[in-house]
Tab-separated table of C-alpha atoms in Angstrom:
chain	number	residue	atom	x	y	z
A	77	UNK	CA	9.259	-32.378	11.780
A	78	UNK	CA	6.037	-31.592	9.787
A	79	UNK	CA	5.440	-32.293	5.944
A	80	UNK	CA	4.044	-30.258	2.868
A	81	UNK	CA	2.815	-30.894	-0.340
A	82	UNK	CA	2.511	-27.844	-2.741
A	83	UNK	CA	0.404	-27.953	-5.726
A	84	UNK	CA	0.120	-25.619	-8.874
A	85	UNK	CA	-2.185	-26.488	-12.144
A	86	UNK	CA	-2.340	-24.647	-15.208
A	87	UNK	CA	-0.197	-21.709	-14.957
A	88	UNK	CA	2.408	-20.473	-17.334
A	89	UNK	CA	4.618	-23.574	-18.354
A	90	UNK	CA	3.447	-25.810	-15.666
A	91	UNK	CA	0.728	-28.207	-16.643
A	92	UNK	CA	0.415	-30.010	-13.311
A	93	UNK	CA	3.094	-30.090	-10.504
A	94	UNK	CA	2.443	-31.908	-6.969
A	95	UNK	CA	5.648	-31.479	-4.590
A	96	UNK	CA	5.965	-33.386	-1.310
A	97	UNK	CA	8.473	-30.668	0.488
A	98	UNK	CA	9.394	-33.553	3.292
A	99	UNK	CA	13.603	-32.941	3.527
A	100	UNK	CA	15.553	-32.530	0.049
A	101	UNK	CA	13.623	-32.044	-3.254
A	102	UNK	CA	14.782	-31.615	-6.667
A	103	UNK	CA	13.074	-30.045	-9.870
A	104	UNK	CA	14.693	-31.634	-12.965
A	105	UNK	CA	13.615	-30.607	-16.433
A	106	UNK	CA	14.978	-28.472	-19.465
A	107	UNK	CA	15.045	-24.664	-19.665
A	108	UNK	CA	11.363	-23.151	-19.725
A	109	UNK	CA	9.902	-26.157	-18.430
A	110	UNK	CA	8.866	-23.799	-15.262
A	111	UNK	CA	11.086	-24.830	-12.346
A	112	UNK	CA	11.788	-21.680	-11.304
A	113	UNK	CA	8.183	-20.614	-12.006
A	114	UNK	CA	7.680	-23.243	-9.285
A	115	UNK	CA	10.089	-22.042	-6.711
A	116	UNK	CA	8.913	-18.397	-7.104
A	117	UNK	CA	5.395	-18.830	-6.225
A	118	UNK	CA	7.033	-21.346	-3.292
A	119	UNK	CA	8.444	-18.675	-2.057
A	120	UNK	CA	5.750	-15.998	-2.379
A	121	UNK	CA	3.194	-18.727	-0.371
A	122	UNK	CA	5.149	-19.314	2.530
A	123	UNK	CA	6.564	-15.826	3.054
A	124	UNK	CA	3.166	-14.603	2.596
A	125	UNK	CA	1.805	-16.668	4.882
A	126	UNK	CA	3.975	-16.746	7.282
A	127	UNK	CA	4.075	-12.793	7.348
A	128	UNK	CA	0.393	-12.520	6.811
A	129	UNK	CA	0.170	-10.182	9.945
A	130	UNK	CA	3.098	-8.062	9.256
A	131	UNK	CA	1.904	-7.451	6.141
A	132	UNK	CA	-1.532	-6.640	6.991
A	133	UNK	CA	-0.072	-3.961	9.773
A	134	UNK	CA	2.315	-2.289	7.113
A	135	UNK	CA	-0.623	-1.946	4.820
A	136	UNK	CA	-2.252	0.038	8.048
A	137	UNK	CA	0.958	2.245	8.477
A	138	UNK	CA	1.135	3.051	4.992
A	139	UNK	CA	-2.542	4.544	5.024
A	140	UNK	CA	-1.819	6.315	8.477
A	141	UNK	CA	1.346	7.633	6.998
A	142	UNK	CA	0.102	8.972	3.645
A	143	UNK	CA	-2.942	10.866	6.120
A	144	UNK	CA	0.186	12.372	8.172
A	145	UNK	CA	2.037	13.255	5.447
A	146	UNK	CA	-0.684	15.152	3.930
A	147	UNK	CA	-0.924	17.118	7.797
A	148	UNK	CA	2.796	17.793	7.503
A	149	UNK	CA	2.546	19.465	4.138
A	150	UNK	CA	-0.654	21.708	5.557
A	151	UNK	CA	1.179	22.660	8.274
A	152	UNK	CA	4.436	23.748	6.767
A	153	UNK	CA	2.483	25.681	4.405
A	154	UNK	CA	0.249	27.180	6.771
A	155	UNK	CA	3.790	28.164	8.770
A	156	UNK	CA	5.462	29.830	5.832
A	157	UNK	CA	2.189	32.356	5.764
A	158	UNK	CA	2.784	32.860	9.520
A	159	UNK	CA	5.495	33.646	8.847
A	160	UNK	CA	5.246	36.306	6.042
A	161	UNK	CA	3.076	37.606	8.583
A	162	UNK	CA	5.744	38.220	11.146
A	163	UNK	CA	4.498	35.049	13.692
A	164	UNK	CA	6.430	32.171	13.464
A	165	UNK	CA	5.322	28.971	14.664
A	166	UNK	CA	6.948	25.713	13.868
A	167	UNK	CA	5.924	23.417	17.294
A	168	UNK	CA	3.013	21.796	15.318
A	169	UNK	CA	4.667	21.215	12.612
A	170	UNK	CA	7.777	19.569	13.951
A	171	UNK	CA	5.066	17.045	16.037
A	172	UNK	CA	3.406	16.022	13.010
A	173	UNK	CA	6.689	15.261	11.095
A	174	UNK	CA	7.760	13.195	14.559
A	175	UNK	CA	4.660	11.163	14.251
A	176	UNK	CA	5.255	10.219	10.595
A	177	UNK	CA	9.102	9.167	11.278
A	178	UNK	CA	7.510	7.187	14.607
A	179	UNK	CA	4.484	5.455	12.217
A	180	UNK	CA	7.465	4.277	9.785
A	181	UNK	CA	9.240	3.120	12.627
A	182	UNK	CA	6.229	0.963	14.055
A	183	UNK	CA	6.506	-2.999	13.182
A	184	UNK	CA	3.483	-5.181	14.364
A	185	UNK	CA	4.278	-7.566	17.305
A	186	UNK	CA	1.038	-7.435	18.732
A	187	UNK	CA	-2.238	-5.931	19.275
A	188	UNK	CA	-0.449	-3.010	20.987
A	189	UNK	CA	1.236	-2.223	17.912
A	190	UNK	CA	-2.429	-0.893	16.484
A	191	UNK	CA	-2.589	0.900	19.615
A	192	UNK	CA	0.459	2.228	19.603
A	193	UNK	CA	-0.092	3.429	15.843
A	194	UNK	CA	-3.487	4.784	16.767
A	195	UNK	CA	-1.916	7.140	19.367
A	196	UNK	CA	0.632	8.568	17.200
A	197	UNK	CA	-1.930	9.221	14.610
A	198	UNK	CA	-3.898	11.245	17.020
A	199	UNK	CA	-0.955	12.775	18.184
A	200	UNK	CA	-0.437	14.355	14.598
A	201	UNK	CA	-3.626	15.302	14.260
A	202	UNK	CA	-4.077	17.317	16.881
A	203	UNK	CA	-0.795	19.091	16.270
A	204	UNK	CA	-2.421	19.548	13.006
A	205	UNK	CA	-5.633	20.967	14.095
A	206	UNK	CA	-4.216	23.001	16.629
A	207	UNK	CA	-1.949	25.061	13.432
A	208	UNK	CA	-5.156	24.690	11.905
A	209	UNK	CA	-7.187	26.705	13.995
A	210	UNK	CA	-4.359	29.436	14.936
A	211	UNK	CA	-3.786	30.067	11.106
A	212	UNK	CA	-7.711	30.332	10.366
A	213	UNK	CA	-8.163	32.684	13.116
A	214	UNK	CA	-6.992	35.385	11.417
A	215	UNK	CA	-8.152	35.933	7.495
A	216	UNK	CA	-5.846	38.500	7.039
A	217	UNK	CA	-2.752	36.608	7.303
A	218	UNK	CA	-4.119	34.097	4.545
A	219	UNK	CA	-5.836	35.011	1.301
A	220	UNK	CA	-8.962	32.666	0.573
A	221	UNK	CA	-7.358	31.576	-2.154
A	222	UNK	CA	-4.725	30.052	0.317
A	223	UNK	CA	-7.344	29.200	2.760
A	224	UNK	CA	-9.246	27.248	0.026
A	225	UNK	CA	-6.137	25.634	-1.222
A	226	UNK	CA	-5.352	24.523	1.604
A	227	UNK	CA	-8.689	23.158	3.365
A	228	UNK	CA	-9.551	21.602	-0.235
A	229	UNK	CA	-5.344	19.658	0.367
A	230	UNK	CA	-7.164	18.402	3.166
A	231	UNK	CA	-10.552	17.730	1.989
A	232	UNK	CA	-12.325	19.965	4.186
A	233	UNK	CA	-14.672	23.275	3.264
A	234	UNK	CA	-14.966	26.483	5.352
A	235	UNK	CA	-18.765	27.672	4.998
A	236	UNK	CA	-18.506	31.120	5.400
A	237	UNK	CA	-18.952	32.613	8.634
A	238	UNK	CA	-17.748	29.302	10.059
A	239	UNK	CA	-15.581	29.660	13.076
A	240	UNK	CA	-11.738	28.571	13.058
A	241	UNK	CA	-12.301	26.199	16.195
A	242	UNK	CA	-15.307	24.497	14.698
A	243	UNK	CA	-13.709	23.909	11.341
A	244	UNK	CA	-10.569	22.236	13.025
A	245	UNK	CA	-12.969	20.603	15.166
A	246	UNK	CA	-14.576	18.932	11.895
A	247	UNK	CA	-11.060	18.049	10.728
A	248	UNK	CA	-10.155	16.122	13.711
A	249	UNK	CA	-13.899	14.161	13.829
A	250	UNK	CA	-13.210	13.414	9.812
A	251	UNK	CA	-9.887	11.710	10.587
A	252	UNK	CA	-11.019	9.800	13.947
A	253	UNK	CA	-13.522	8.597	11.975
A	254	UNK	CA	-11.343	7.513	8.816
A	255	UNK	CA	-8.683	5.993	11.178
A	256	UNK	CA	-11.326	4.110	13.112
A	257	UNK	CA	-12.515	2.595	9.621
A	258	UNK	CA	-8.709	1.727	9.130
A	259	UNK	CA	-8.063	-0.235	12.606
A	260	UNK	CA	-11.339	-1.878	12.337
A	261	UNK	CA	-10.428	-3.138	8.580
A	262	UNK	CA	-7.331	-4.391	10.072
A	263	UNK	CA	-8.794	-5.752	13.197
A	264	UNK	CA	-11.654	-7.717	11.001
A	265	UNK	CA	-8.711	-8.804	8.300
A	266	UNK	CA	-6.238	-9.870	11.045
A	267	UNK	CA	-9.174	-12.430	12.817
A	268	UNK	CA	-10.569	-13.708	9.729
A	269	UNK	CA	-7.556	-13.987	7.373
A	270	UNK	CA	-9.569	-13.729	4.393
A	271	UNK	CA	-7.992	-15.531	1.395
A	272	UNK	CA	-8.673	-12.598	-1.170
A	273	UNK	CA	-6.756	-9.949	0.924
A	274	UNK	CA	-3.611	-12.525	1.356
A	275	UNK	CA	-3.444	-12.557	-2.564
A	276	UNK	CA	-3.412	-8.771	-2.965
A	277	UNK	CA	-0.760	-8.378	-0.677
A	278	UNK	CA	1.329	-11.505	-2.200
A	279	UNK	CA	0.832	-9.234	-5.611
A	280	UNK	CA	1.558	-5.764	-4.159
A	281	UNK	CA	4.479	-7.285	-1.798
A	282	UNK	CA	6.163	-9.530	-4.512
A	283	UNK	CA	4.575	-9.820	-7.864
A	284	UNK	CA	3.285	-6.665	-8.956
A	285	UNK	CA	3.959	-7.795	-12.669
A	286	UNK	CA	2.828	-11.131	-12.614
A	287	UNK	CA	-0.611	-13.028	-12.689
A	288	UNK	CA	-1.729	-15.056	-10.001
A	289	UNK	CA	-2.193	-18.678	-10.391
A	290	UNK	CA	-5.858	-19.936	-10.750
A	291	UNK	CA	-4.965	-23.412	-8.756
A	292	UNK	CA	-2.400	-23.603	-6.290
A	293	UNK	CA	-2.122	-25.063	-2.673
A	294	UNK	CA	0.481	-25.243	-0.169
A	295	UNK	CA	-0.763	-28.077	2.677
A	296	UNK	CA	1.199	-28.500	6.240
A	297	UNK	CA	1.007	-32.233	7.554
A	298	UNK	CA	-2.194	-32.401	5.164
A	299	UNK	CA	-4.174	-29.483	5.776
A	300	UNK	CA	-4.774	-27.220	2.880
A	301	UNK	CA	-3.296	-23.295	4.190
A	302	UNK	CA	-5.190	-21.625	1.111
A	303	UNK	CA	-8.674	-22.016	1.182
A	304	UNK	CA	-11.149	-20.265	-1.176
A	305	UNK	CA	-12.034	-18.159	1.920
A	306	UNK	CA	-9.133	-18.211	4.890
A	307	UNK	CA	-5.733	-18.465	4.694
A	308	UNK	CA	-4.547	-20.784	7.822
A	309	UNK	CA	-1.131	-20.168	9.910
A	310	UNK	CA	1.737	-21.854	9.190
A	311	UNK	CA	3.279	-23.969	12.528
A	312	UNK	CA	6.479	-24.917	11.305
A	313	UNK	CA	7.886	-23.081	8.207
A	314	UNK	CA	9.057	-19.180	9.417
A	315	UNK	CA	10.839	-18.407	6.110
A	316	UNK	CA	11.945	-19.292	2.557
A	317	UNK	CA	15.297	-18.230	1.133
A	318	UNK	CA	15.373	-18.219	-2.672
A	319	UNK	CA	18.824	-17.974	-4.404
A	320	UNK	CA	18.325	-17.481	-8.007
A	321	UNK	CA	22.148	-17.001	-8.474
A	322	UNK	CA	24.739	-16.393	-6.238
A	323	UNK	CA	25.532	-13.110	-7.576
A	324	UNK	CA	22.475	-11.579	-6.205
A	325	UNK	CA	24.671	-11.353	-3.018
A	326	UNK	CA	27.092	-8.913	-4.135
A	327	UNK	CA	24.847	-6.866	-6.809
A	328	UNK	CA	23.791	-3.432	-6.457
A	329	UNK	CA	20.597	-1.963	-5.172
A	330	UNK	CA	17.372	-2.875	-7.744
A	331	UNK	CA	14.347	-4.109	-7.333
A	332	UNK	CA	14.629	-8.132	-7.667
A	333	UNK	CA	12.881	-8.671	-4.016
A	334	UNK	CA	14.690	-12.003	-3.729
A	335	UNK	CA	18.180	-10.590	-4.118
A	336	UNK	CA	17.311	-7.318	-1.476
A	337	UNK	CA	16.299	-9.807	1.021
A	338	UNK	CA	19.190	-12.352	0.430
A	339	UNK	CA	21.566	-9.389	0.557
A	340	UNK	CA	20.210	-8.058	3.992
A	341	UNK	CA	20.439	-11.533	5.463
A	342	UNK	CA	24.105	-11.750	4.409
A	343	UNK	CA	24.755	-8.381	5.811
A	344	UNK	CA	23.317	-8.607	9.123
A	345	UNK	CA	25.237	-9.308	12.585
A	346	UNK	CA	26.396	-12.769	13.093
A	347	UNK	CA	24.488	-14.652	15.863
A	348	UNK	CA	26.685	-15.245	18.952
A	349	UNK	CA	25.053	-18.548	19.925
A	350	UNK	CA	24.755	-21.264	17.426
A	351	UNK	CA	23.766	-25.050	17.543
A	352	UNK	CA	26.670	-27.649	16.971
A	353	UNK	CA	25.027	-28.415	14.061
A	354	UNK	CA	25.492	-25.212	12.625
A	355	UNK	CA	28.993	-25.244	14.045
A	356	UNK	CA	30.014	-28.058	12.207
A	357	UNK	CA	28.420	-26.882	8.872
A	358	UNK	CA	30.429	-23.454	9.275
A	359	UNK	CA	33.519	-25.650	10.011
A	360	UNK	CA	32.872	-27.090	6.642
A	361	UNK	CA	32.126	-24.581	4.353
A	362	UNK	CA	35.235	-22.447	5.787
A	363	UNK	CA	37.682	-25.270	5.019
A	364	UNK	CA	36.374	-25.436	1.455
A	365	UNK	CA	37.080	-21.618	1.210
A	366	UNK	CA	40.194	-21.557	3.017
A	367	UNK	CA	39.083	-18.901	4.853
A	368	UNK	CA	36.072	-17.292	5.469
A	369	UNK	CA	33.733	-14.056	4.213
A	370	UNK	CA	33.409	-11.138	6.579
A	371	UNK	CA	31.496	-7.803	6.466
A	372	UNK	CA	34.304	-5.357	7.272
A	373	UNK	CA	34.248	-1.084	7.609
A	374	UNK	CA	35.679	-0.091	3.579
A	375	UNK	CA	38.062	2.641	4.789
A	376	UNK	CA	37.176	6.038	3.588
A	377	UNK	CA	33.707	5.464	2.018
A	378	UNK	CA	31.534	4.784	5.711
A	379	UNK	CA	30.103	1.962	4.521
A	380	UNK	CA	30.856	-2.168	4.910
A	381	UNK	CA	31.733	-4.624	2.789
A	382	UNK	CA	31.401	-7.875	1.879
A	383	UNK	CA	34.961	-9.170	1.834
A	384	UNK	CA	37.120	-13.004	1.506
A	385	UNK	CA	39.695	-13.413	4.510
A	386	UNK	CA	41.879	-16.131	3.571
A	387	UNK	CA	43.571	-18.244	6.069
A	388	UNK	CA	46.747	-17.170	4.212
A	389	UNK	CA	46.455	-13.517	4.738
A	390	UNK	CA	44.678	-12.768	1.056
A	391	UNK	CA	41.778	-9.817	1.674
A	392	UNK	CA	39.565	-9.045	-1.395
A	393	UNK	CA	36.202	-7.570	-1.869
A	394	UNK	CA	33.546	-10.521	-2.395
A	395	UNK	CA	32.152	-9.220	-5.555
A	396	UNK	CA	36.032	-9.649	-6.831
A	397	UNK	CA	35.676	-13.293	-6.091
A	398	UNK	CA	35.097	-15.790	-9.151
A	399	UNK	CA	31.076	-16.617	-8.951
A	400	UNK	CA	31.312	-20.184	-8.230
A	401	UNK	CA	33.329	-19.051	-4.797
A	402	UNK	CA	30.029	-17.071	-4.205
A	403	UNK	CA	27.861	-20.083	-3.958
A	404	UNK	CA	29.607	-21.079	-0.633
A	405	UNK	CA	29.869	-17.877	1.002
A	406	UNK	CA	26.458	-17.056	0.647
A	407	UNK	CA	25.658	-20.524	2.676
A	408	UNK	CA	28.662	-19.544	4.885
A	409	UNK	CA	26.625	-15.991	5.627
A	410	UNK	CA	23.275	-17.191	6.311
A	411	UNK	CA	24.410	-19.965	8.712
A	412	UNK	CA	26.502	-17.872	10.735
A	413	UNK	CA	23.870	-14.739	10.819
A	414	UNK	CA	21.081	-17.609	11.837
A	415	UNK	CA	18.681	-17.501	8.874
A	416	UNK	CA	19.278	-21.575	8.008
A	417	UNK	CA	17.225	-23.181	10.466
A	418	UNK	CA	14.696	-26.096	11.035
A	419	UNK	CA	12.060	-23.237	10.479
A	420	UNK	CA	13.470	-22.463	7.236
A	421	UNK	CA	12.686	-23.585	3.671
A	422	UNK	CA	15.974	-23.176	1.009
A	423	UNK	CA	15.228	-22.593	-2.530
A	424	UNK	CA	18.214	-22.433	-5.087
A	425	UNK	CA	18.171	-22.278	-8.849
A	426	UNK	CA	20.987	-24.157	-10.787
A	427	UNK	CA	23.338	-24.209	-7.692
A	428	UNK	CA	25.891	-26.370	-9.604
A	429	UNK	CA	26.099	-23.320	-12.196
A	430	UNK	CA	29.863	-21.776	-11.931
A	431	UNK	CA	30.919	-24.949	-9.776
A	432	UNK	CA	33.954	-27.586	-10.970
A	433	UNK	CA	32.536	-31.140	-10.507
A	434	UNK	CA	34.836	-31.440	-6.962
A	435	UNK	CA	32.615	-28.318	-5.994
A	436	UNK	CA	29.209	-29.717	-7.098
A	437	UNK	CA	29.948	-32.700	-4.920
A	438	UNK	CA	30.713	-30.827	-1.737
A	439	UNK	CA	28.189	-28.428	-2.481
A	440	UNK	CA	25.523	-31.792	-2.835
A	441	UNK	CA	27.153	-32.755	0.680
A	442	UNK	CA	26.588	-29.138	2.201
A	443	UNK	CA	22.803	-28.942	0.741
A	444	UNK	CA	22.108	-32.841	2.557
A	445	UNK	CA	24.115	-32.203	5.516
A	446	UNK	CA	21.812	-28.709	6.205
A	447	UNK	CA	18.834	-30.869	6.414
A	448	UNK	CA	20.071	-33.839	8.019
A	449	UNK	CA	21.894	-31.497	10.448
A	450	UNK	CA	19.336	-28.473	11.421
A	451	UNK	CA	16.068	-29.770	9.745
A	452	UNK	CA	16.246	-27.067	7.247
A	453	UNK	CA	14.167	-28.094	4.008
A	454	UNK	CA	15.731	-27.863	0.346
A	455	UNK	CA	14.307	-27.512	-2.674
A	456	UNK	CA	16.867	-27.133	-5.838
A	457	UNK	CA	15.954	-26.773	-9.137
A	458	UNK	CA	18.808	-28.625	-11.602
A	459	UNK	CA	19.809	-30.204	-14.904
A	460	UNK	CA	22.867	-31.279	-14.191
A	461	UNK	CA	23.660	-34.980	-13.810
A	462	UNK	CA	27.066	-34.519	-11.447
A	463	UNK	CA	24.505	-32.411	-8.802
A	464	UNK	CA	21.570	-34.834	-9.460
A	465	UNK	CA	23.147	-38.167	-8.742
A	466	UNK	CA	25.634	-36.652	-5.766
A	467	UNK	CA	22.077	-35.434	-3.588
A	468	UNK	CA	21.080	-39.220	-4.368
A	469	UNK	CA	23.993	-40.632	-3.266
A	470	UNK	CA	24.808	-38.488	-0.474
A	471	UNK	CA	21.065	-38.715	0.865
A	472	UNK	CA	21.661	-42.272	1.131
A	473	UNK	CA	24.744	-42.546	2.761
A	474	UNK	CA	23.505	-40.218	5.167
A	475	UNK	CA	20.413	-41.607	5.856
A	476	UNK	CA	17.771	-39.353	4.793
A	477	UNK	CA	16.901	-40.634	1.154
A	478	UNK	CA	13.636	-41.672	2.303
A	479	UNK	CA	12.856	-38.003	2.873
A	480	UNK	CA	14.582	-37.204	-0.460
A	481	UNK	CA	11.918	-36.559	-3.987
A	482	UNK	CA	13.428	-35.959	-7.690
A	483	UNK	CA	10.821	-34.692	-10.011
A	484	UNK	CA	11.225	-34.508	-14.010
A	485	UNK	CA	9.525	-32.180	-16.234
A	486	UNK	CA	8.346	-34.388	-18.940
A	487	UNK	CA	5.940	-33.074	-22.015
A	488	UNK	CA	2.466	-32.702	-21.140
A	489	UNK	CA	1.651	-33.313	-24.790
A	490	UNK	CA	1.405	-29.732	-25.962
A	491	UNK	CA	3.858	-27.335	-26.831
A	492	UNK	CA	5.842	-25.514	-23.873
A	493	UNK	CA	3.800	-27.300	-20.941
A	494	UNK	CA	5.123	-29.784	-18.583
A	495	UNK	CA	3.665	-32.326	-15.926
A	496	UNK	CA	5.968	-32.984	-12.912
A	497	UNK	CA	6.178	-36.599	-12.340
A	498	UNK	CA	7.206	-38.014	-9.214
A	499	UNK	CA	10.195	-40.133	-9.442
A	500	UNK	CA	10.458	-40.803	-5.781
A	501	UNK	CA	14.201	-41.444	-5.012
A	502	UNK	CA	14.920	-43.079	-8.078
A	503	UNK	CA	16.666	-40.798	-10.674
A	504	UNK	CA	17.229	-43.371	-13.886
A	505	UNK	CA	14.231	-41.175	-15.759
A	506	UNK	CA	16.257	-38.185	-15.153
A	507	UNK	CA	19.308	-39.392	-16.420
A	508	UNK	CA	17.404	-40.915	-19.614
A	509	UNK	CA	16.221	-37.451	-20.170
A	510	UNK	CA	20.132	-36.227	-20.032
A	511	UNK	CA	21.079	-39.304	-22.493
A	512	UNK	CA	18.195	-37.680	-25.225
A	513	UNK	CA	20.351	-34.536	-25.195
A	514	UNK	CA	23.854	-36.773	-25.753
A	515	UNK	CA	22.161	-38.735	-28.220
A	516	UNK	CA	20.972	-35.273	-30.433
A	517	UNK	CA	24.776	-34.178	-30.143
A	518	UNK	CA	26.046	-37.462	-31.702
A	519	UNK	CA	23.674	-37.296	-34.114
A	520	UNK	CA	24.994	-33.787	-35.291
A	521	UNK	CA	25.616	-33.725	-38.817
A	522	UNK	CA	23.489	-36.622	-39.952
A	523	UNK	CA	20.491	-34.648	-40.617
A	524	UNK	CA	19.013	-35.452	-37.308
A	525	UNK	CA	18.767	-32.633	-35.834
C-alpha cells in the first residue's frame, strides 16, 4: 500500500503544511485555519491527476462539438431557405445533429476514442459541405446577404464567381486542418503531461473562482508527482471523495462540484459482488441505522428518491431525516455502490457535526475500520475532542495507530496564518488547545475576555 505526502506553503490561511497520508490523517485546529482549504486542494490534485487523460479528452471533445454545433446551425439556416424555395432537404442537418450527439457521449478509454471522435467529426463535416454545395449552386434560393451571413458564420468568404463545389471543398480543407491541429495537440498533451496544462484543467474543472497555489506538492512513495514541467501518474489512488457536509447528499441541484459528485455516487446502482470487508462494514452501518437507505421510485413523479427503510417498516424520504442520520447514510451508499476501496481517499470536514456523543464514537470506529478492512485512506478535519480521542483510541485497539497521523494548526505568529504541526500519534497538544478554550470560558465576566 503506497504512502503519500501532501505539502502546501503560503496559501490563504496555510503558512506551511506537510501532511502524511498513510492510513488515517486528522487535521485539528480552530475555524479559519485552513483545514477545508487543504482538503479541497487534495481533492483537486488526486482527481485531477487520476483523470488527467479524461479531462484532456473532454476538452478536445468540447472543441469539436463547438465546431459541429456551428455546422448544424448553418445547415438549419440553409434548410429553411431551401424550404422557402420549394425544395426541403434535411438529411444533412440531421446527420450533423447525430454527430453532435455522438461526440457528446464519447468518453476517453484509449487512443481508439480519439480515432472515433475524428471519424464522427468528419461525418458531420462532409454532411455540412454537401448541404453547402447544394444550397450555393442556385444563387436565387438565397439572397447575397443570406449567403454572406452564413459564410461569415462558418468563417468562409465566397469569391465572386467561385463555384459552389470549390467553396465546399475549401470548407472541408479548413476544418480538416483545424481538427488535425486539435488532435495533434491532444496527442502531445497525453504523451507529455505538461504541468501548466494540468493546472489549467484543474481551474476549469474544479476551481474557476479560486487562485492556484504557487507551492503545492503531492508525492507517492517519495516521488513528487507535480514537477515544474510534468505531471506524473498516480499508481494506487484512483479517486478522492470530499464530504464537506452530510446535507450534500440530499441537497438540490447546484454548482458545488463536491455535492454533485457525491450525489451521483450515492444514486448509482449498487455493486452485485462486494468484498468481505465491505460487507462487514455495511452490516455494522445498517445495524446502527436500524435499516438501510435505498434509491426508490417516487410514485407519480417518474424519478427516484433516496429513502430510509427501517427494519420495522418505516419508509421516509432521506431529505426529511435528521442531518446526523445522513452522516451514516452516505457511508452506506458509498460502500454498497463500490466507491470506497483501497484506491479511494475519503476526505470529511467535521464528521462529528450533528452527531450525539455515542454516534461520534461509532462513526470514528467506522472510519478506522474503513482503513483497516478495506484500505481506504481517510482524512478528517475536526475540532471535536471526542472525535479526536475516539480515532486515537480505536486506531490503537484495531492495530492501525502506527499509520494514523495527527496534525495541529498553530499560529504562525502573524494574523490568520497557520503552520500544521506534525504530532505523530500523540494528541496531547490538541487537547491543550481545547483546554485553552475552556479556560477562556471560565474567565468570562472577569475581564479576561
